Amino acid sequence: MRYHHPEREQLRIENVLTALGSPVRLAVVRVLDAGGEHNCTSVLTLLGVTSKSTMTHHWRVLRESGVIHQEPSGRENLLRLRREDLDARYPGLLDTVLNGALDDEKAEAARERPRAAR
Amino acid sequence: MRYHHPEREQLRIENVLTALGSPVRLAVVRVLDAGGEHNCTSVLTLLGVTSKSTMTHHWRVLRESGVIHQEPSGRENLLRLRREDLDARYPGLLDTVLNGALDDEKAEAARERPRAAR
Protein backbone atom coordinates (compact mmCIF):
# COMPACT_ATOMS: atom_id res chain seq x y z
CA MET A 1 0.00 0.00 0.00
CA ARG A 2 1.31 3.40 -0.97
CA TYR A 3 0.73 6.33 1.32
CA HIS A 4 -0.76 9.63 0.33
CA HIS A 5 1.59 12.59 0.59
CA PRO A 6 0.62 16.23 0.12
CA GLU A 7 2.23 18.04 -2.81
CA ARG A 8 4.70 20.80 -2.01
CA GLU A 9 2.04 23.41 -2.78
CA GLN A 10 -0.39 21.76 -0.38
CA LEU A 11 1.85 22.16 2.67
CA ARG A 12 0.40 24.33 5.46
CA ILE A 13 2.59 25.98 8.03
CA GLU A 14 0.33 25.04 10.94
CA ASN A 15 0.44 21.35 10.00
CA VAL A 16 4.22 21.44 9.72
CA LEU A 17 4.51 23.21 13.10
CA THR A 18 2.16 20.71 14.73
CA ALA A 19 4.18 17.84 13.27
CA LEU A 20 7.42 19.30 14.61
CA GLY A 21 5.86 20.27 17.94
CA SER A 22 6.28 16.94 19.71
CA PRO A 23 9.50 15.69 21.32
CA VAL A 24 9.34 12.26 19.69
CA ARG A 25 8.50 13.56 16.21
CA LEU A 26 11.20 16.21 16.48
CA ALA A 27 13.63 13.46 17.47
CA VAL A 28 12.64 11.48 14.35
CA VAL A 29 13.26 14.53 12.17
CA ARG A 30 16.68 15.03 13.75
CA VAL A 31 17.63 11.41 13.03
CA LEU A 32 16.52 11.70 9.40
CA ASP A 33 18.25 15.05 9.01
CA ALA A 34 21.53 13.57 10.20
CA GLY A 35 21.57 11.51 7.01
CA GLY A 36 21.80 7.86 6.10
CA GLU A 37 19.11 5.51 4.89
CA HIS A 38 16.41 4.82 7.42
CA ASN A 39 13.32 2.73 7.84
CA CYS A 40 10.85 2.91 10.72
CA THR A 41 12.64 0.17 12.66
CA SER A 42 16.09 1.73 12.39
CA VAL A 43 14.77 5.12 13.54
CA LEU A 44 12.95 3.58 16.49
CA THR A 45 16.07 1.62 17.46
CA LEU A 46 18.12 4.80 17.41
CA LEU A 47 15.53 6.60 19.53
CA GLY A 48 15.12 3.69 21.92
CA VAL A 49 11.40 3.50 21.24
CA THR A 50 10.06 -0.01 21.59
CA SER A 51 6.35 0.50 21.02
CA LYS A 52 5.64 0.36 17.31
CA SER A 53 1.93 0.92 17.78
CA THR A 54 2.22 4.33 19.45
CA MET A 55 4.38 5.40 16.51
CA THR A 56 1.69 4.77 13.89
CA HIS A 57 0.06 8.06 14.83
CA HIS A 58 3.37 9.93 14.72
CA TRP A 59 4.30 8.57 11.26
CA ARG A 60 0.92 9.68 9.97
CA VAL A 61 1.23 13.21 11.40
CA LEU A 62 4.73 13.57 9.94
CA ARG A 63 3.63 12.18 6.58
CA GLU A 64 0.35 14.07 6.21
CA SER A 65 1.94 17.39 7.13
CA GLY A 66 4.52 16.86 4.40
CA VAL A 67 7.50 16.62 6.76
CA ILE A 68 8.52 13.07 5.82
CA HIS A 69 8.12 10.72 2.91
CA GLN A 70 7.26 7.14 3.84
CA GLU A 71 7.40 4.39 1.27
CA PRO A 72 6.80 0.68 1.70
CA SER A 73 9.73 -1.50 0.72
CA GLY A 74 9.36 -5.20 1.40
CA ARG A 75 8.25 -5.58 5.00
CA GLU A 76 9.62 -2.19 5.95
CA ASN A 77 8.83 1.49 5.39
CA LEU A 78 11.62 3.63 4.01
CA LEU A 79 11.70 7.12 5.46
CA ARG A 80 13.16 10.37 4.31
CA LEU A 81 12.87 13.97 5.38
CA ARG A 82 11.25 16.21 2.72
CA ARG A 83 13.88 18.88 3.25
CA GLU A 84 13.75 20.24 -0.31
CA ASP A 85 10.01 20.78 -0.12
CA LEU A 86 10.16 22.29 3.35
CA ASP A 87 13.05 24.58 2.45
CA ALA A 88 11.26 25.67 -0.71
CA ARG A 89 8.03 26.52 1.06
CA TYR A 90 9.36 27.72 4.42
CA PRO A 91 12.97 28.85 3.93
CA GLY A 92 15.01 28.50 7.08
CA LEU A 93 12.23 26.93 9.16
CA LEU A 94 13.72 23.46 9.47
CA ASP A 95 17.20 24.69 10.36
CA THR A 96 15.80 27.18 12.86
CA VAL A 97 13.79 24.44 14.55
CA LEU A 98 16.66 21.94 14.56
CA ASN A 99 19.00 24.57 16.01
CA GLY A 100 16.34 25.41 18.58
CA ALA A 101 16.12 21.77 19.65
CA LEU A 102 19.91 21.67 20.02
CA ASP A 103 19.86 24.91 21.99
CA ASP A 104 17.18 23.50 24.30
CA GLU A 105 19.37 20.47 24.99
CA LYS A 106 22.35 22.64 25.83
CA ALA A 107 20.25 24.86 28.10
CA GLU A 108 18.90 21.78 29.86
CA ALA A 109 22.36 20.24 30.24
CA ALA A 110 23.59 23.52 31.75
CA ARG A 111 20.75 23.44 34.27
CA GLU A 112 21.37 19.77 35.09
CA ARG A 113 25.11 20.14 35.66
CA PRO A 114 25.09 22.04 38.98
CA ARG A 115 22.53 19.60 40.32
CA ALA A 116 24.65 16.59 39.36
CA ALA A 117 27.65 18.19 41.08
CA ARG A 118 25.93 18.46 44.44
CA MET B 1 -5.02 36.91 39.51
CA ARG B 2 -1.63 36.97 37.86
CA TYR B 3 -0.72 34.29 35.39
CA HIS B 4 2.37 32.15 35.48
CA HIS B 5 4.75 32.69 32.57
CA PRO B 6 7.85 30.61 31.84
CA GLU B 7 11.18 32.42 32.01
CA ARG B 8 13.08 32.86 28.76
CA GLU B 9 15.40 29.99 29.73
CA GLN B 10 12.44 27.69 30.32
CA LEU B 11 11.09 27.96 26.79
CA ARG B 12 11.01 24.68 24.85
CA ILE B 13 10.94 24.58 21.08
CA GLU B 14 8.25 21.88 20.93
CA ASN B 15 5.91 23.93 23.14
CA VAL B 16 6.45 27.02 20.99
CA LEU B 17 5.84 25.01 17.80
CA THR B 18 2.68 23.46 19.26
CA ALA B 19 1.45 26.91 20.28
CA LEU B 20 2.05 28.28 16.78
CA GLY B 21 0.68 25.16 15.09
CA SER B 22 -2.99 26.10 15.14
CA PRO B 23 -4.70 28.46 12.69
CA VAL B 24 -6.44 30.50 15.39
CA ARG B 25 -3.37 30.82 17.61
CA LEU B 26 -1.23 31.73 14.64
CA ALA B 27 -3.81 34.38 13.74
CA VAL B 28 -3.57 35.80 17.28
CA VAL B 29 0.22 35.99 16.99
CA ARG B 30 -0.08 37.79 13.65
CA VAL B 31 -2.43 40.37 15.16
CA LEU B 32 -0.09 40.97 18.11
CA ASP B 33 2.95 41.12 15.83
CA ALA B 34 1.30 43.81 13.71
CA GLY B 35 1.61 46.10 16.73
CA GLY B 36 -0.72 48.22 18.80
CA GLU B 37 -2.07 47.62 22.28
CA HIS B 38 -4.36 44.64 22.55
CA ASN B 39 -6.50 42.88 25.04
CA CYS B 40 -8.31 39.59 24.56
CA THR B 41 -11.51 41.26 23.42
CA SER B 42 -9.84 43.48 20.82
CA VAL B 43 -7.95 40.50 19.36
CA LEU B 44 -11.10 38.39 19.18
CA THR B 45 -12.99 41.25 17.53
CA LEU B 46 -10.26 41.58 14.90
CA LEU B 47 -10.35 37.83 14.26
CA GLY B 48 -14.13 37.67 14.22
CA VAL B 49 -14.16 35.09 17.01
CA THR B 50 -17.25 35.36 19.17
CA SER B 51 -16.81 32.43 21.57
CA LYS B 52 -14.72 33.58 24.49
CA SER B 53 -14.87 30.19 26.18
CA THR B 54 -13.15 28.26 23.38
CA MET B 55 -10.36 30.83 23.54
CA THR B 56 -9.48 30.13 27.18
CA HIS B 57 -7.56 27.05 26.09
CA HIS B 58 -5.77 28.93 23.32
CA TRP B 59 -4.68 31.77 25.64
CA ARG B 60 -3.28 29.21 28.04
CA VAL B 61 -1.32 27.34 25.36
CA LEU B 62 0.12 30.61 24.03
CA ARG B 63 0.98 31.80 27.54
CA GLU B 64 2.44 28.58 28.94
CA SER B 65 4.63 28.03 25.88
CA GLY B 66 6.06 31.53 26.36
CA VAL B 67 4.68 32.94 23.12
CA ILE B 68 2.52 35.65 24.70
CA HIS B 69 2.39 37.61 27.91
CA GLN B 70 -1.07 38.01 29.40
CA GLU B 71 -1.69 40.40 32.24
CA PRO B 72 -4.93 41.29 33.95
CA SER B 73 -5.84 44.96 33.81
CA GLY B 74 -9.19 45.90 35.25
CA ARG B 75 -11.77 43.60 33.69
CA GLU B 76 -9.54 42.85 30.73
CA ASN B 77 -6.35 40.94 29.95
CA LEU B 78 -3.61 42.86 28.23
CA LEU B 79 -1.71 40.83 25.66
CA ARG B 80 1.67 41.14 24.09
CA LEU B 81 3.86 38.93 21.96
CA ARG B 82 7.09 37.88 23.70
CA ARG B 83 9.10 38.61 20.59
CA GLU B 84 12.32 39.51 22.40
CA ASP B 85 12.34 36.25 24.32
CA LEU B 86 11.44 34.20 21.25
CA ASP B 87 14.04 35.93 19.08
CA ALA B 88 16.68 35.46 21.78
CA ARG B 89 16.03 31.74 22.17
CA TYR B 90 15.04 30.81 18.61
CA PRO B 91 16.52 33.41 16.26
CA GLY B 92 14.51 33.77 13.07
CA LEU B 93 11.78 31.31 14.09
CA LEU B 94 8.96 33.80 14.53
CA ASP B 95 9.67 35.65 11.30
CA THR B 96 10.03 32.40 9.37
CA VAL B 97 6.69 31.20 10.70
CA LEU B 98 4.91 34.51 10.05
CA ASN B 99 6.31 34.62 6.52
CA GLY B 100 5.21 31.02 6.05
CA ALA B 101 1.67 31.90 7.09
CA LEU B 102 1.67 34.77 4.60
CA ASP B 103 3.04 32.51 1.88
CA ASP B 104 0.31 29.94 2.61
CA GLU B 105 -2.34 32.64 2.17
CA LYS B 106 -0.88 33.71 -1.16
CA ALA B 107 -0.65 30.10 -2.36
CA GLU B 108 -4.27 29.54 -1.36
CA ALA B 109 -5.42 32.74 -3.04
CA ALA B 110 -3.62 31.66 -6.21
CA ARG B 111 -5.44 28.32 -6.12
CA GLU B 112 -8.79 29.98 -5.45
CA ARG B 113 -8.52 32.49 -8.29
CA PRO B 114 -9.00 30.15 -11.26
CA ARG B 115 -11.93 28.51 -9.52
CA ALA B 116 -13.61 31.87 -8.89
CA ALA B 117 -13.11 32.78 -12.56
CA ARG B 118 -14.99 29.75 -13.84
PDB file of C-alpha atoms in Angstrom:
ATOM      1  CA  MET A   1       0.000   0.000   0.000  1.00  0.00           C
ATOM      2  CA  ARG A   2       1.308   3.397  -0.972  1.00  0.00           C
ATOM      3  CA  TYR A   3       0.734   6.326   1.321  1.00  0.00           C
ATOM      4  CA  HIS A   4      -0.762   9.626   0.331  1.00  0.00           C
ATOM      5  CA  HIS A   5       1.591  12.586   0.586  1.00  0.00           C
ATOM      6  CA  PRO A   6       0.624  16.226   0.116  1.00  0.00           C
ATOM      7  CA  GLU A   7       2.234  18.036  -2.815  1.00  0.00           C
ATOM      8  CA  ARG A   8       4.703  20.800  -2.009  1.00  0.00           C
ATOM      9  CA  GLU A   9       2.035  23.412  -2.783  1.00  0.00           C
ATOM     10  CA  GLN A  10      -0.387  21.760  -0.379  1.00  0.00           C
ATOM     11  CA  LEU A  11       1.845  22.163   2.667  1.00  0.00           C
ATOM     12  CA  ARG A  12       0.405  24.329   5.458  1.00  0.00           C
ATOM     13  CA  ILE A  13       2.589  25.983   8.032  1.00  0.00           C
ATOM     14  CA  GLU A  14       0.328  25.045  10.945  1.00  0.00           C
ATOM     15  CA  ASN A  15       0.437  21.353   9.997  1.00  0.00           C
ATOM     16  CA  VAL A  16       4.224  21.441   9.724  1.00  0.00           C
ATOM     17  CA  LEU A  17       4.507  23.205  13.098  1.00  0.00           C
ATOM     18  CA  THR A  18       2.160  20.714  14.727  1.00  0.00           C
ATOM     19  CA  ALA A  19       4.178  17.835  13.267  1.00  0.00           C
ATOM     20  CA  LEU A  20       7.422  19.299  14.607  1.00  0.00           C
ATOM     21  CA  GLY A  21       5.860  20.275  17.944  1.00  0.00           C
ATOM     22  CA  SER A  22       6.283  16.943  19.711  1.00  0.00           C
ATOM     23  CA  PRO A  23       9.501  15.686  21.319  1.00  0.00           C
ATOM     24  CA  VAL A  24       9.336  12.265  19.691  1.00  0.00           C
ATOM     25  CA  ARG A  25       8.497  13.560  16.210  1.00  0.00           C
ATOM     26  CA  LEU A  26      11.197  16.215  16.476  1.00  0.00           C
ATOM     27  CA  ALA A  27      13.627  13.459  17.472  1.00  0.00           C
ATOM     28  CA  VAL A  28      12.637  11.478  14.352  1.00  0.00           C
ATOM     29  CA  VAL A  29      13.263  14.529  12.170  1.00  0.00           C
ATOM     30  CA  ARG A  30      16.680  15.032  13.748  1.00  0.00           C
ATOM     31  CA  VAL A  31      17.631  11.405  13.026  1.00  0.00           C
ATOM     32  CA  LEU A  32      16.517  11.696   9.402  1.00  0.00           C
ATOM     33  CA  ASP A  33      18.251  15.054   9.013  1.00  0.00           C
ATOM     34  CA  ALA A  34      21.533  13.567  10.204  1.00  0.00           C
ATOM     35  CA  GLY A  35      21.567  11.514   7.005  1.00  0.00           C
ATOM     36  CA  GLY A  36      21.798   7.862   6.104  1.00  0.00           C
ATOM     37  CA  GLU A  37      19.111   5.505   4.892  1.00  0.00           C
ATOM     38  CA  HIS A  38      16.408   4.815   7.418  1.00  0.00           C
ATOM     39  CA  ASN A  39      13.324   2.729   7.842  1.00  0.00           C
ATOM     40  CA  CYS A  40      10.854   2.912  10.716  1.00  0.00           C
ATOM     41  CA  THR A  41      12.639   0.170  12.664  1.00  0.00           C
ATOM     42  CA  SER A  42      16.091   1.730  12.393  1.00  0.00           C
ATOM     43  CA  VAL A  43      14.773   5.116  13.539  1.00  0.00           C
ATOM     44  CA  LEU A  44      12.948   3.584  16.492  1.00  0.00           C
ATOM     45  CA  THR A  45      16.066   1.625  17.462  1.00  0.00           C
ATOM     46  CA  LEU A  46      18.125   4.804  17.407  1.00  0.00           C
ATOM     47  CA  LEU A  47      15.528   6.596  19.531  1.00  0.00           C
ATOM     48  CA  GLY A  48      15.125   3.691  21.921  1.00  0.00           C
ATOM     49  CA  VAL A  49      11.397   3.502  21.240  1.00  0.00           C
ATOM     50  CA  THR A  50      10.061  -0.009  21.589  1.00  0.00           C
ATOM     51  CA  SER A  51       6.347   0.501  21.024  1.00  0.00           C
ATOM     52  CA  LYS A  52       5.642   0.364  17.310  1.00  0.00           C
ATOM     53  CA  SER A  53       1.930   0.921  17.785  1.00  0.00           C
ATOM     54  CA  THR A  54       2.215   4.326  19.447  1.00  0.00           C
ATOM     55  CA  MET A  55       4.379   5.401  16.513  1.00  0.00           C
ATOM     56  CA  THR A  56       1.695   4.767  13.890  1.00  0.00           C
ATOM     57  CA  HIS A  57       0.055   8.064  14.825  1.00  0.00           C
ATOM     58  CA  HIS A  58       3.367   9.932  14.725  1.00  0.00           C
ATOM     59  CA  TRP A  59       4.296   8.571  11.262  1.00  0.00           C
ATOM     60  CA  ARG A  60       0.921   9.682   9.972  1.00  0.00           C
ATOM     61  CA  VAL A  61       1.227  13.213  11.397  1.00  0.00           C
ATOM     62  CA  LEU A  62       4.735  13.574   9.942  1.00  0.00           C
ATOM     63  CA  ARG A  63       3.626  12.180   6.578  1.00  0.00           C
ATOM     64  CA  GLU A  64       0.350  14.074   6.206  1.00  0.00           C
ATOM     65  CA  SER A  65       1.943  17.391   7.132  1.00  0.00           C
ATOM     66  CA  GLY A  66       4.516  16.857   4.401  1.00  0.00           C
ATOM     67  CA  VAL A  67       7.504  16.622   6.757  1.00  0.00           C
ATOM     68  CA  ILE A  68       8.519  13.068   5.823  1.00  0.00           C
ATOM     69  CA  HIS A  69       8.118  10.716   2.909  1.00  0.00           C
ATOM     70  CA  GLN A  70       7.262   7.141   3.841  1.00  0.00           C
ATOM     71  CA  GLU A  71       7.398   4.391   1.268  1.00  0.00           C
ATOM     72  CA  PRO A  72       6.805   0.682   1.700  1.00  0.00           C
ATOM     73  CA  SER A  73       9.731  -1.499   0.717  1.00  0.00           C
ATOM     74  CA  GLY A  74       9.355  -5.199   1.395  1.00  0.00           C
ATOM     75  CA  ARG A  75       8.253  -5.578   4.999  1.00  0.00           C
ATOM     76  CA  GLU A  76       9.618  -2.188   5.951  1.00  0.00           C
ATOM     77  CA  ASN A  77       8.830   1.490   5.385  1.00  0.00           C
ATOM     78  CA  LEU A  78      11.619   3.626   4.009  1.00  0.00           C
ATOM     79  CA  LEU A  79      11.696   7.121   5.459  1.00  0.00           C
ATOM     80  CA  ARG A  80      13.165  10.367   4.306  1.00  0.00           C
ATOM     81  CA  LEU A  81      12.873  13.970   5.384  1.00  0.00           C
ATOM     82  CA  ARG A  82      11.251  16.207   2.723  1.00  0.00           C
ATOM     83  CA  ARG A  83      13.877  18.875   3.251  1.00  0.00           C
ATOM     84  CA  GLU A  84      13.755  20.243  -0.306  1.00  0.00           C
ATOM     85  CA  ASP A  85      10.006  20.778  -0.123  1.00  0.00           C
ATOM     86  CA  LEU A  86      10.159  22.286   3.354  1.00  0.00           C
ATOM     87  CA  ASP A  87      13.051  24.582   2.454  1.00  0.00           C
ATOM     88  CA  ALA A  88      11.264  25.669  -0.713  1.00  0.00           C
ATOM     89  CA  ARG A  89       8.027  26.519   1.060  1.00  0.00           C
ATOM     90  CA  TYR A  90       9.364  27.723   4.422  1.00  0.00           C
ATOM     91  CA  PRO A  91      12.972  28.849   3.931  1.00  0.00           C
ATOM     92  CA  GLY A  92      15.009  28.502   7.085  1.00  0.00           C
ATOM     93  CA  LEU A  93      12.227  26.927   9.161  1.00  0.00           C
ATOM     94  CA  LEU A  94      13.718  23.457   9.472  1.00  0.00           C
ATOM     95  CA  ASP A  95      17.196  24.686  10.360  1.00  0.00           C
ATOM     96  CA  THR A  96      15.802  27.180  12.857  1.00  0.00           C
ATOM     97  CA  VAL A  97      13.788  24.444  14.546  1.00  0.00           C
ATOM     98  CA  LEU A  98      16.660  21.940  14.562  1.00  0.00           C
ATOM     99  CA  ASN A  99      18.998  24.575  16.008  1.00  0.00           C
ATOM    100  CA  GLY A 100      16.339  25.413  18.583  1.00  0.00           C
ATOM    101  CA  ALA A 101      16.117  21.774  19.646  1.00  0.00           C
ATOM    102  CA  LEU A 102      19.907  21.674  20.017  1.00  0.00           C
ATOM    103  CA  ASP A 103      19.862  24.911  21.989  1.00  0.00           C
ATOM    104  CA  ASP A 104      17.179  23.495  24.299  1.00  0.00           C
ATOM    105  CA  GLU A 105      19.371  20.467  24.987  1.00  0.00           C
ATOM    106  CA  LYS A 106      22.351  22.640  25.828  1.00  0.00           C
ATOM    107  CA  ALA A 107      20.252  24.857  28.099  1.00  0.00           C
ATOM    108  CA  GLU A 108      18.897  21.782  29.860  1.00  0.00           C
ATOM    109  CA  ALA A 109      22.356  20.244  30.244  1.00  0.00           C
ATOM    110  CA  ALA A 110      23.595  23.520  31.748  1.00  0.00           C
ATOM    111  CA  ARG A 111      20.746  23.439  34.266  1.00  0.00           C
ATOM    112  CA  GLU A 112      21.366  19.769  35.094  1.00  0.00           C
ATOM    113  CA  ARG A 113      25.107  20.143  35.658  1.00  0.00           C
ATOM    114  CA  PRO A 114      25.089  22.037  38.978  1.00  0.00           C
ATOM    115  CA  ARG A 115      22.534  19.603  40.318  1.00  0.00           C
ATOM    116  CA  ALA A 116      24.653  16.594  39.358  1.00  0.00           C
ATOM    117  CA  ALA A 117      27.653  18.194  41.079  1.00  0.00           C
ATOM    118  CA  ARG A 118      25.927  18.456  44.440  1.00  0.00           C
TER     119      ARG A 118
ATOM    120  CA  MET B   1      -5.015  36.911  39.508  1.00  0.00           C
ATOM    121  CA  ARG B   2      -1.627  36.974  37.861  1.00  0.00           C
ATOM    122  CA  TYR B   3      -0.725  34.295  35.386  1.00  0.00           C
ATOM    123  CA  HIS B   4       2.365  32.152  35.482  1.00  0.00           C
ATOM    124  CA  HIS B   5       4.750  32.689  32.573  1.00  0.00           C
ATOM    125  CA  PRO B   6       7.845  30.614  31.840  1.00  0.00           C
ATOM    126  CA  GLU B   7      11.175  32.416  32.009  1.00  0.00           C
ATOM    127  CA  ARG B   8      13.076  32.861  28.762  1.00  0.00           C
ATOM    128  CA  GLU B   9      15.395  29.992  29.728  1.00  0.00           C
ATOM    129  CA  GLN B  10      12.435  27.695  30.325  1.00  0.00           C
ATOM    130  CA  LEU B  11      11.086  27.964  26.786  1.00  0.00           C
ATOM    131  CA  ARG B  12      11.006  24.677  24.845  1.00  0.00           C
ATOM    132  CA  ILE B  13      10.944  24.584  21.078  1.00  0.00           C
ATOM    133  CA  GLU B  14       8.250  21.880  20.935  1.00  0.00           C
ATOM    134  CA  ASN B  15       5.909  23.933  23.140  1.00  0.00           C
ATOM    135  CA  VAL B  16       6.449  27.016  20.990  1.00  0.00           C
ATOM    136  CA  LEU B  17       5.836  25.010  17.803  1.00  0.00           C
ATOM    137  CA  THR B  18       2.682  23.460  19.256  1.00  0.00           C
ATOM    138  CA  ALA B  19       1.452  26.911  20.284  1.00  0.00           C
ATOM    139  CA  LEU B  20       2.047  28.283  16.781  1.00  0.00           C
ATOM    140  CA  GLY B  21       0.681  25.164  15.085  1.00  0.00           C
ATOM    141  CA  SER B  22      -2.994  26.100  15.142  1.00  0.00           C
ATOM    142  CA  PRO B  23      -4.702  28.463  12.688  1.00  0.00           C
ATOM    143  CA  VAL B  24      -6.440  30.496  15.394  1.00  0.00           C
ATOM    144  CA  ARG B  25      -3.374  30.823  17.609  1.00  0.00           C
ATOM    145  CA  LEU B  26      -1.227  31.733  14.635  1.00  0.00           C
ATOM    146  CA  ALA B  27      -3.805  34.377  13.740  1.00  0.00           C
ATOM    147  CA  VAL B  28      -3.572  35.798  17.277  1.00  0.00           C
ATOM    148  CA  VAL B  29       0.221  35.991  16.986  1.00  0.00           C
ATOM    149  CA  ARG B  30      -0.078  37.788  13.649  1.00  0.00           C
ATOM    150  CA  VAL B  31      -2.425  40.369  15.160  1.00  0.00           C
ATOM    151  CA  LEU B  32      -0.090  40.973  18.113  1.00  0.00           C
ATOM    152  CA  ASP B  33       2.946  41.116  15.827  1.00  0.00           C
ATOM    153  CA  ALA B  34       1.301  43.813  13.712  1.00  0.00           C
ATOM    154  CA  GLY B  35       1.608  46.099  16.727  1.00  0.00           C
ATOM    155  CA  GLY B  36      -0.720  48.225  18.805  1.00  0.00           C
ATOM    156  CA  GLU B  37      -2.070  47.618  22.279  1.00  0.00           C
ATOM    157  CA  HIS B  38      -4.364  44.643  22.549  1.00  0.00           C
ATOM    158  CA  ASN B  39      -6.500  42.879  25.043  1.00  0.00           C
ATOM    159  CA  CYS B  40      -8.308  39.586  24.561  1.00  0.00           C
ATOM    160  CA  THR B  41     -11.508  41.263  23.416  1.00  0.00           C
ATOM    161  CA  SER B  42      -9.836  43.475  20.822  1.00  0.00           C
ATOM    162  CA  VAL B  43      -7.954  40.500  19.358  1.00  0.00           C
ATOM    163  CA  LEU B  44     -11.104  38.391  19.182  1.00  0.00           C
ATOM    164  CA  THR B  45     -12.988  41.249  17.526  1.00  0.00           C
ATOM    165  CA  LEU B  46     -10.262  41.580  14.904  1.00  0.00           C
ATOM    166  CA  LEU B  47     -10.345  37.835  14.260  1.00  0.00           C
ATOM    167  CA  GLY B  48     -14.128  37.673  14.222  1.00  0.00           C
ATOM    168  CA  VAL B  49     -14.155  35.089  17.010  1.00  0.00           C
ATOM    169  CA  THR B  50     -17.253  35.357  19.171  1.00  0.00           C
ATOM    170  CA  SER B  51     -16.807  32.433  21.565  1.00  0.00           C
ATOM    171  CA  LYS B  52     -14.723  33.583  24.493  1.00  0.00           C
ATOM    172  CA  SER B  53     -14.866  30.193  26.183  1.00  0.00           C
ATOM    173  CA  THR B  54     -13.147  28.264  23.382  1.00  0.00           C
ATOM    174  CA  MET B  55     -10.359  30.833  23.541  1.00  0.00           C
ATOM    175  CA  THR B  56      -9.485  30.135  27.182  1.00  0.00           C
ATOM    176  CA  HIS B  57      -7.565  27.047  26.089  1.00  0.00           C
ATOM    177  CA  HIS B  58      -5.767  28.932  23.318  1.00  0.00           C
ATOM    178  CA  TRP B  59      -4.681  31.765  25.642  1.00  0.00           C
ATOM    179  CA  ARG B  60      -3.276  29.205  28.043  1.00  0.00           C
ATOM    180  CA  VAL B  61      -1.316  27.338  25.361  1.00  0.00           C
ATOM    181  CA  LEU B  62       0.118  30.607  24.034  1.00  0.00           C
ATOM    182  CA  ARG B  63       0.979  31.802  27.540  1.00  0.00           C
ATOM    183  CA  GLU B  64       2.439  28.579  28.936  1.00  0.00           C
ATOM    184  CA  SER B  65       4.625  28.032  25.877  1.00  0.00           C
ATOM    185  CA  GLY B  66       6.057  31.530  26.363  1.00  0.00           C
ATOM    186  CA  VAL B  67       4.684  32.945  23.121  1.00  0.00           C
ATOM    187  CA  ILE B  68       2.522  35.651  24.697  1.00  0.00           C
ATOM    188  CA  HIS B  69       2.392  37.611  27.912  1.00  0.00           C
ATOM    189  CA  GLN B  70      -1.070  38.009  29.397  1.00  0.00           C
ATOM    190  CA  GLU B  71      -1.686  40.400  32.236  1.00  0.00           C
ATOM    191  CA  PRO B  72      -4.927  41.294  33.950  1.00  0.00           C
ATOM    192  CA  SER B  73      -5.836  44.957  33.805  1.00  0.00           C
ATOM    193  CA  GLY B  74      -9.188  45.903  35.250  1.00  0.00           C
ATOM    194  CA  ARG B  75     -11.770  43.596  33.691  1.00  0.00           C
ATOM    195  CA  GLU B  76      -9.540  42.851  30.729  1.00  0.00           C
ATOM    196  CA  ASN B  77      -6.354  40.939  29.949  1.00  0.00           C
ATOM    197  CA  LEU B  78      -3.614  42.863  28.227  1.00  0.00           C
ATOM    198  CA  LEU B  79      -1.713  40.829  25.660  1.00  0.00           C
ATOM    199  CA  ARG B  80       1.669  41.137  24.091  1.00  0.00           C
ATOM    200  CA  LEU B  81       3.859  38.926  21.957  1.00  0.00           C
ATOM    201  CA  ARG B  82       7.091  37.877  23.700  1.00  0.00           C
ATOM    202  CA  ARG B  83       9.100  38.609  20.592  1.00  0.00           C
ATOM    203  CA  GLU B  84      12.318  39.514  22.399  1.00  0.00           C
ATOM    204  CA  ASP B  85      12.338  36.249  24.320  1.00  0.00           C
ATOM    205  CA  LEU B  86      11.441  34.196  21.246  1.00  0.00           C
ATOM    206  CA  ASP B  87      14.045  35.930  19.081  1.00  0.00           C
ATOM    207  CA  ALA B  88      16.680  35.455  21.779  1.00  0.00           C
ATOM    208  CA  ARG B  89      16.027  31.742  22.171  1.00  0.00           C
ATOM    209  CA  TYR B  90      15.043  30.812  18.613  1.00  0.00           C
ATOM    210  CA  PRO B  91      16.523  33.414  16.259  1.00  0.00           C
ATOM    211  CA  GLY B  92      14.509  33.770  13.073  1.00  0.00           C
ATOM    212  CA  LEU B  93      11.778  31.306  14.094  1.00  0.00           C
ATOM    213  CA  LEU B  94       8.958  33.802  14.535  1.00  0.00           C
ATOM    214  CA  ASP B  95       9.669  35.654  11.295  1.00  0.00           C
ATOM    215  CA  THR B  96      10.034  32.399   9.371  1.00  0.00           C
ATOM    216  CA  VAL B  97       6.691  31.195  10.700  1.00  0.00           C
ATOM    217  CA  LEU B  98       4.906  34.514  10.051  1.00  0.00           C
ATOM    218  CA  ASN B  99       6.308  34.622   6.519  1.00  0.00           C
ATOM    219  CA  GLY B 100       5.208  31.024   6.053  1.00  0.00           C
ATOM    220  CA  ALA B 101       1.668  31.897   7.088  1.00  0.00           C
ATOM    221  CA  LEU B 102       1.668  34.772   4.603  1.00  0.00           C
ATOM    222  CA  ASP B 103       3.036  32.505   1.881  1.00  0.00           C
ATOM    223  CA  ASP B 104       0.309  29.940   2.611  1.00  0.00           C
ATOM    224  CA  GLU B 105      -2.335  32.639   2.169  1.00  0.00           C
ATOM    225  CA  LYS B 106      -0.884  33.707  -1.164  1.00  0.00           C
ATOM    226  CA  ALA B 107      -0.651  30.101  -2.356  1.00  0.00           C
ATOM    227  CA  GLU B 108      -4.268  29.537  -1.359  1.00  0.00           C
ATOM    228  CA  ALA B 109      -5.415  32.743  -3.037  1.00  0.00           C
ATOM    229  CA  ALA B 110      -3.621  31.664  -6.211  1.00  0.00           C
ATOM    230  CA  ARG B 111      -5.436  28.320  -6.125  1.00  0.00           C
ATOM    231  CA  GLU B 112      -8.790  29.983  -5.453  1.00  0.00           C
ATOM    232  CA  ARG B 113      -8.519  32.493  -8.286  1.00  0.00           C
ATOM    233  CA  PRO B 114      -9.004  30.146 -11.263  1.00  0.00           C
ATOM    234  CA  ARG B 115     -11.928  28.508  -9.517  1.00  0.00           C
ATOM    235  CA  ALA B 116     -13.605  31.872  -8.886  1.00  0.00           C
ATOM    236  CA  ALA B 117     -13.108  32.784 -12.565  1.00  0.00           C
ATOM    237  CA  ARG B 118     -14.986  29.746 -13.840  1.00  0.00           C
TER     238      ARG B 118
END
